[in-house]
Short mmCIF file of C-alpha atoms in Angstrom, two decimals:
data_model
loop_
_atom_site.label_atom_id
_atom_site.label_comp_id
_atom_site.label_asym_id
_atom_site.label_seq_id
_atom_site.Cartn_x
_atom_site.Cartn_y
_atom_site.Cartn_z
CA UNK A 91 0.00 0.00 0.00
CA UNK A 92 1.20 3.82 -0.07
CA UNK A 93 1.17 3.75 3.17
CA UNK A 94 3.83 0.97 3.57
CA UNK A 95 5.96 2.41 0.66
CA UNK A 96 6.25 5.73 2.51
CA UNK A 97 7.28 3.86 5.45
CA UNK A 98 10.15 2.12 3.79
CA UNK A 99 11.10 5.23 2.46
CA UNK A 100 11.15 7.09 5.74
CA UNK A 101 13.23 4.05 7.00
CA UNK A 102 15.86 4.10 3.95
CA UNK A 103 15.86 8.35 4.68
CA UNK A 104 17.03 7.27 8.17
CA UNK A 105 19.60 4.63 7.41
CA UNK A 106 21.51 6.95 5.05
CA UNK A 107 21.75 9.59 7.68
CA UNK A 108 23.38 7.05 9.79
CA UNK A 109 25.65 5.50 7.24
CA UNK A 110 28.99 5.76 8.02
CA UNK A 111 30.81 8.77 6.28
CA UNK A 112 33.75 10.68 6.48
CA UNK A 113 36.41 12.27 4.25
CA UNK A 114 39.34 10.16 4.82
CA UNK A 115 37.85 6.70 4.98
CA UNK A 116 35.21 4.68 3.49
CA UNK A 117 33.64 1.22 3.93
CA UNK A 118 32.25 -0.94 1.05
CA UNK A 119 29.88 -2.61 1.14
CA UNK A 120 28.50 0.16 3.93
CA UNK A 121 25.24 -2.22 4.56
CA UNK A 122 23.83 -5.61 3.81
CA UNK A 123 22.99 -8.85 5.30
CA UNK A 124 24.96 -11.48 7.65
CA UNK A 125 23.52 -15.12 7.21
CA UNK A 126 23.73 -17.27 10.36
CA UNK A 127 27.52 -19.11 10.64
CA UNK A 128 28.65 -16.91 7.63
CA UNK A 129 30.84 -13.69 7.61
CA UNK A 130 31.59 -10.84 5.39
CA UNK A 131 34.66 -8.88 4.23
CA UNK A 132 33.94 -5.34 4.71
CA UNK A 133 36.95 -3.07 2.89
CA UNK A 134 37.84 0.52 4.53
CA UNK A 135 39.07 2.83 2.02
CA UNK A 136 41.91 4.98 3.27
CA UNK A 137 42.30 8.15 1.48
CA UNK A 138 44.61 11.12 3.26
CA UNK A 139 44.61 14.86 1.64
CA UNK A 140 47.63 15.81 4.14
CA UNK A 141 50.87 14.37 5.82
CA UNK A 142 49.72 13.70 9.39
CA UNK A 143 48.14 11.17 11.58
CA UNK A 144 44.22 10.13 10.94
CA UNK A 145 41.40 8.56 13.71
CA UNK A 146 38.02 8.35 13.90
CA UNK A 147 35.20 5.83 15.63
CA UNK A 148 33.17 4.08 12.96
CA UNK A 149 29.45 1.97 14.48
CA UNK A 150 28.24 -1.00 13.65
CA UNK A 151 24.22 -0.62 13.65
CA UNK A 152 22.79 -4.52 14.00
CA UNK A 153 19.69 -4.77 13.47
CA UNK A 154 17.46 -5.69 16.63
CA UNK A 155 20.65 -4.92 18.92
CA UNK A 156 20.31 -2.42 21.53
CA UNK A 157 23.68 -1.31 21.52
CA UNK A 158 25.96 -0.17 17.98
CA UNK A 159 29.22 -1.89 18.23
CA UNK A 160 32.65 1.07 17.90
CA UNK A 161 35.10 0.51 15.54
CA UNK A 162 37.89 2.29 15.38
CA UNK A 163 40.02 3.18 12.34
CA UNK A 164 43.35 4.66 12.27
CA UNK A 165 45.72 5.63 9.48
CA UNK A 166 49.02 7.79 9.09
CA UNK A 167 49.34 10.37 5.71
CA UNK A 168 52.49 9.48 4.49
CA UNK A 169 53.30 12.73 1.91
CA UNK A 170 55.70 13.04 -1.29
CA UNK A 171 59.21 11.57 -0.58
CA UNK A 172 61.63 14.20 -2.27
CA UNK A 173 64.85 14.93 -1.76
CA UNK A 174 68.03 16.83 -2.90
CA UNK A 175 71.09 14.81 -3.60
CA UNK A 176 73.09 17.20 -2.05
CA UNK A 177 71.63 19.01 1.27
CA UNK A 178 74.59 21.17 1.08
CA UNK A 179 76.53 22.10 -2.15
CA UNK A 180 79.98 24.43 -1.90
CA UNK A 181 80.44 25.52 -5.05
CA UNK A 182 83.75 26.86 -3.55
CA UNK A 183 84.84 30.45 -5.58
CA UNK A 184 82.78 32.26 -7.99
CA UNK A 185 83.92 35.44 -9.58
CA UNK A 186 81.99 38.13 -9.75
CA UNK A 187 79.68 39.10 -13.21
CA UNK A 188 79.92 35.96 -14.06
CA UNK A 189 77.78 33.34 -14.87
CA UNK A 190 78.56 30.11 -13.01
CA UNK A 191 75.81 26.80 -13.27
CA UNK A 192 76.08 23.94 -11.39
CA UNK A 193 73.47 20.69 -11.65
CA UNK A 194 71.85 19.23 -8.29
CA UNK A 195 69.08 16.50 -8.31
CA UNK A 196 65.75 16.33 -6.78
CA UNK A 197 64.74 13.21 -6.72
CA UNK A 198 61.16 11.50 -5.86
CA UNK A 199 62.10 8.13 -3.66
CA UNK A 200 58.76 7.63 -2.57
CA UNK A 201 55.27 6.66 -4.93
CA UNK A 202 53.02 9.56 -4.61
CA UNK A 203 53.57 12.19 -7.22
CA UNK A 204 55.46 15.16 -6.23
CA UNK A 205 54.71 18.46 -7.47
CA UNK A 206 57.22 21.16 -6.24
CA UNK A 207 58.23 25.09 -6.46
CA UNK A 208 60.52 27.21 -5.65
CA UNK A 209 60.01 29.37 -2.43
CA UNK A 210 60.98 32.59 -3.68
CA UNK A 211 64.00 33.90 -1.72
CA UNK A 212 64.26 37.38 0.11
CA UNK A 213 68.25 37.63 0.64
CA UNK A 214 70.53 39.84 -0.99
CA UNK A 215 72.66 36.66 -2.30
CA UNK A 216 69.57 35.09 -2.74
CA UNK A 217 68.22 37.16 -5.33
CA UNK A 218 71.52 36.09 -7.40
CA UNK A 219 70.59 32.66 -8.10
CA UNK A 220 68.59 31.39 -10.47
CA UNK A 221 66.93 27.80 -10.87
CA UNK A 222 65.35 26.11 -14.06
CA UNK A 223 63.03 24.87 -13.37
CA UNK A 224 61.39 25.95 -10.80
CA UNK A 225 58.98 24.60 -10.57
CA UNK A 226 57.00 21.31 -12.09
CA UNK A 227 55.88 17.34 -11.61
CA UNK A 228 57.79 14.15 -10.28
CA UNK A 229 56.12 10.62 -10.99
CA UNK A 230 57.65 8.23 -8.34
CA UNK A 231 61.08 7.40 -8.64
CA UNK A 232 61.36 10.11 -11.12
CA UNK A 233 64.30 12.71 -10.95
CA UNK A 234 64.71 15.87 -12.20
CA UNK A 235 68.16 17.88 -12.96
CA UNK A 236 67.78 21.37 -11.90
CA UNK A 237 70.38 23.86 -13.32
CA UNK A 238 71.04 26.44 -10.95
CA UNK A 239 72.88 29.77 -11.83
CA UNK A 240 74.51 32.28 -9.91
CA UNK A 241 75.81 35.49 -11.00
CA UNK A 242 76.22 38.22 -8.03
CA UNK A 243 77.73 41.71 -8.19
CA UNK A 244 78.16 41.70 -4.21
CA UNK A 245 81.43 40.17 -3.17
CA UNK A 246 81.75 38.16 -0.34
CA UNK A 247 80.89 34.86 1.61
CA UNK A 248 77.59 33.49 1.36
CA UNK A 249 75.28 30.59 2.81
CA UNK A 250 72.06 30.47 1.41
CA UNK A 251 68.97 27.86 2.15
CA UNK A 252 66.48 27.56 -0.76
CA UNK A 253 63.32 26.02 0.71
CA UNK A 254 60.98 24.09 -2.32
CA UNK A 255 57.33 23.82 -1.30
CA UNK A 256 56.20 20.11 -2.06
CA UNK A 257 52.02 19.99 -2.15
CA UNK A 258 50.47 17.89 0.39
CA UNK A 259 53.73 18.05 2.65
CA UNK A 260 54.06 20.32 5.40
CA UNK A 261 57.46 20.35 5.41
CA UNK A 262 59.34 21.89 2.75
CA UNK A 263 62.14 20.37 0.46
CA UNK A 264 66.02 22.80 1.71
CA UNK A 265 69.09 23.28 -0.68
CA UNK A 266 71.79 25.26 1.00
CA UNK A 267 74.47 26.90 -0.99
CA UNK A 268 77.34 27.95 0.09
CA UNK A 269 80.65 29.76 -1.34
CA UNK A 270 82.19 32.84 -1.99
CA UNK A 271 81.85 35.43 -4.80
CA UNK A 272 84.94 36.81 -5.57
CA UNK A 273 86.73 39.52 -7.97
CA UNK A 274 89.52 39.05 -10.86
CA UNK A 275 92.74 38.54 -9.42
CA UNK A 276 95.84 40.25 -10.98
CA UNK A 277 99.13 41.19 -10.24
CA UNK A 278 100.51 45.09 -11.28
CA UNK A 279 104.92 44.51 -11.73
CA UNK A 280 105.50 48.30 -10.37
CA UNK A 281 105.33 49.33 -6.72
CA UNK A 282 105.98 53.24 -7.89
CA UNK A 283 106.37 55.33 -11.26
CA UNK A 284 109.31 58.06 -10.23
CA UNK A 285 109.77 60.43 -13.16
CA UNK A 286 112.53 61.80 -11.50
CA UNK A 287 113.79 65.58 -12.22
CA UNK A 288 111.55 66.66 -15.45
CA UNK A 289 111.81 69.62 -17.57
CA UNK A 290 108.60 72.34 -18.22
CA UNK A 291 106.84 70.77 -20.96
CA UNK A 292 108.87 68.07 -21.65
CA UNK A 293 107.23 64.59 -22.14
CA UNK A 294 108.77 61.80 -19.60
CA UNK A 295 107.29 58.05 -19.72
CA UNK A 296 107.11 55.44 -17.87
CA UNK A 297 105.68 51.54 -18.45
CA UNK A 298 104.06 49.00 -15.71
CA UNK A 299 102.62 45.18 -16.89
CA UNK A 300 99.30 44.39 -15.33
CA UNK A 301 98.76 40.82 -15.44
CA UNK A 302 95.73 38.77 -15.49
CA UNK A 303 95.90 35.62 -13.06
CA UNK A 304 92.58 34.28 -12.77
CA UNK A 305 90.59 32.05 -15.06
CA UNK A 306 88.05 34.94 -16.42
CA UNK A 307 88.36 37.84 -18.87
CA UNK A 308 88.85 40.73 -16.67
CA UNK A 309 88.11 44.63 -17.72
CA UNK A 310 89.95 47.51 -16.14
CA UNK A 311 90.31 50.88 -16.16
CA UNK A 312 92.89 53.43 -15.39
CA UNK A 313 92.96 57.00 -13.80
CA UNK A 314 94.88 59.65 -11.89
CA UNK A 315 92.60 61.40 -9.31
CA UNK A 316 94.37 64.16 -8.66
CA UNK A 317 95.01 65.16 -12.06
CA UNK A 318 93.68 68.42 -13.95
CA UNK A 319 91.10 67.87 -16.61
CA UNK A 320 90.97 68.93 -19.78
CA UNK A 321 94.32 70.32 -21.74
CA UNK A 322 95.41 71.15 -18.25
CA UNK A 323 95.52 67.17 -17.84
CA UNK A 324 99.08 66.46 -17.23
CA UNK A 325 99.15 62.73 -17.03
CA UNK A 326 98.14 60.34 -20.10
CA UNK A 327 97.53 56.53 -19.78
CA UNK A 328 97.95 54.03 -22.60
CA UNK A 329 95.32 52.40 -23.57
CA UNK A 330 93.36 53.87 -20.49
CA UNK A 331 90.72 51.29 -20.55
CA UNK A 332 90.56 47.67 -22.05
CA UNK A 333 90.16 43.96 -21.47
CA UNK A 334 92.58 41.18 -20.71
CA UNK A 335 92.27 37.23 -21.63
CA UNK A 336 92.86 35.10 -18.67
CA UNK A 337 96.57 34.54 -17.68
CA UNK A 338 97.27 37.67 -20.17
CA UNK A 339 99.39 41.13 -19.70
CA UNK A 340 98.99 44.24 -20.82
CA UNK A 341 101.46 46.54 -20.99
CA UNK A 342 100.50 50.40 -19.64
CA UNK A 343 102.44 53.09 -20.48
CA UNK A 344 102.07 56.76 -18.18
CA UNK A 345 102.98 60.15 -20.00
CA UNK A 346 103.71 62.97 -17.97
CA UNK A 347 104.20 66.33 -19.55
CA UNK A 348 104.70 69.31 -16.15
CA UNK A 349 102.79 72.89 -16.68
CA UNK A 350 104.14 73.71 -13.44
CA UNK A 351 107.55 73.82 -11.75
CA UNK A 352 106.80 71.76 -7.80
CA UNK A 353 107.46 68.75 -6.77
CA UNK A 354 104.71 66.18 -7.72
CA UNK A 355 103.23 64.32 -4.39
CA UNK A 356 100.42 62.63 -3.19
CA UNK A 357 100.13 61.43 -6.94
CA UNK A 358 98.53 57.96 -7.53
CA UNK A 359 97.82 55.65 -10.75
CA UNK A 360 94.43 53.97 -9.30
CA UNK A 361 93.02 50.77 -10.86
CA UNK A 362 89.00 50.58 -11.77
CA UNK A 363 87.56 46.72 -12.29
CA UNK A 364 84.11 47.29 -13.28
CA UNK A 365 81.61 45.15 -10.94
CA UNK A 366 84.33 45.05 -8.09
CA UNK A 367 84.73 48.71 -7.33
CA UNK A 368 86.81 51.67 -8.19
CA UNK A 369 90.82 52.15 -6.96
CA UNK A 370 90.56 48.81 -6.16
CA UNK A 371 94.78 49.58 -6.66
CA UNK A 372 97.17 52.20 -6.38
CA UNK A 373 100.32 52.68 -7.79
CA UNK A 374 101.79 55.98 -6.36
CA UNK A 375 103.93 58.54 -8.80
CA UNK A 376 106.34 61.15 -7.75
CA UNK A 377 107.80 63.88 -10.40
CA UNK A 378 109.98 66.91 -10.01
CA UNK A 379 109.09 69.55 -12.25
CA UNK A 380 112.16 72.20 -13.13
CA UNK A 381 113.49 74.93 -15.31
CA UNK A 382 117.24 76.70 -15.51
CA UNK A 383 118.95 78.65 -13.69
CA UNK A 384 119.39 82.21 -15.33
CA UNK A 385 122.26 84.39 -14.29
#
């Protein structure tokens, strides 16, 4: 009759609302029968969204028993298994303006896809490095090279930890770098240019070898500070400016021509390296400027 299906239906609207649900685990089947001296394989479903430990108290409703019977279910979120294959990498001396790449691994050891990204980094040195990629997708057991690149204008000793954000893991993936950034090394052959006793408007030289001892091109520039500009300028440098090859020299000549009789002090033949800093050298240069004696 209608009056018995609406019963059942009432009955079926109850059951459901006491079916056992829950986000992380499932049961299948969720209901049925139990013939006498028989049993029945019930399968819980275990299905984490986050690294961390799981519990909660699923019932047992028997029909025409008073009481529901507790079970409980437990289960621990095991999340991505990535790692670096180095956790620390010294990529010893790096010169600075240049562009230096080294290769590191990440590497998925565990089965759950891992899908990671760069945290960006706030440091000064930080902001130096680059990494491709960045970001992407590991299957399990799947590894992926990631070139990193550092070129820094700031000299000095660094130590910086990159932190990767793996999704689903609360604990992100750390690459520390350390070194230092350095500049060209070179070696100048003169410890002082003395002109000696010059004539008025005479032109006196002198020569100096700066040599190149690192592994990397190297720019420089020369200048006297205290020097007059303009046709005033008393002191020329040859070539003033220019680049030179690793393990290279370069010969620098200094002219001096004197538009005033004194003695020349406090007179210095400073070194530029773009990147690294100005008189980053100084190669000091004493003159005596005089005329005859008329009597």
């Amino acid at each position: 009759s209608q009056r018995e299906r609406l019963k059942a239906a009432q009955r079926d609207v109850l059951l459901d609302a006491q079916m056992f649900g829950d986000a992380n685990f499932s049961c299948s089947p969720a209901e049925g029968t139990l013939w006498p001296h028989s049993e029945v394989e019930v399968i819980v479903q275990f299905t984490p969204d986050f690294t961390r430990d799981y519990e909660v108290t699923a019932y047992v409703d028997v029909q025409g028993a008073s009481d529901r019977i507790p079970v409980l279910v437990r289960g621990t979120g095991l999340g991505p298994l990535a790692v670096f294959s180095y956790d620390v990498l010294d990529v010893g001396q790096a010169f600075c303006g240049v562009v230096h790449t080294y290769d590191v691994e990440l590497q998925n050891r565990g089965k759950i896809d891992v899908n990671f990204s760069l945290v960006p980094p706030t440091s000064v040195f930080g902001a130096k490095f680059g990494f491709e990629p960045d970001a992407g997708h590991l299957a399990g057991g799947e590894i992926q090279i990631i070139r990193v690149r550092l070129c820094s204008d700031v000299l000095g000793n660094f130590c910086e930890t990159f932190k990767w954000a793996i999704a689903g893991s609360a604990s992100p993936v750390e690459l520390q770098l350390t070194g230092h950034v350095t500049g060209p090394s070179y070696e100048i052959d003169a410890e002082v240019l003395d002109f000696g006793l010059c004539s008025f408007g005479f032109r006196y030289t002198k020569e100096l070898t700066l040599t190149n001892t690192c592994d990397i091109p190297m720019r420089f520039g020369w200048r006297v500070p205290a020097d007059k500009d303009g046709p005033d300028r008393e002191f020329h440098v040859v070539p003033a400016r220019g680049q030179i090859l690793p393990g290279g020299r370069q010969k620098v000549t200094v002219e001096f021509v004197s538009h005033s009789v004194q003695r020349y002090t406090g007179y210095v033949l400073a070194l530029d390296i773009p990147i690294v800093g100005d008189g980053v050298a100084c190669v000091p240069m004493e003159a005596e400027c005089v005329v005859p004696r008329l009597s």
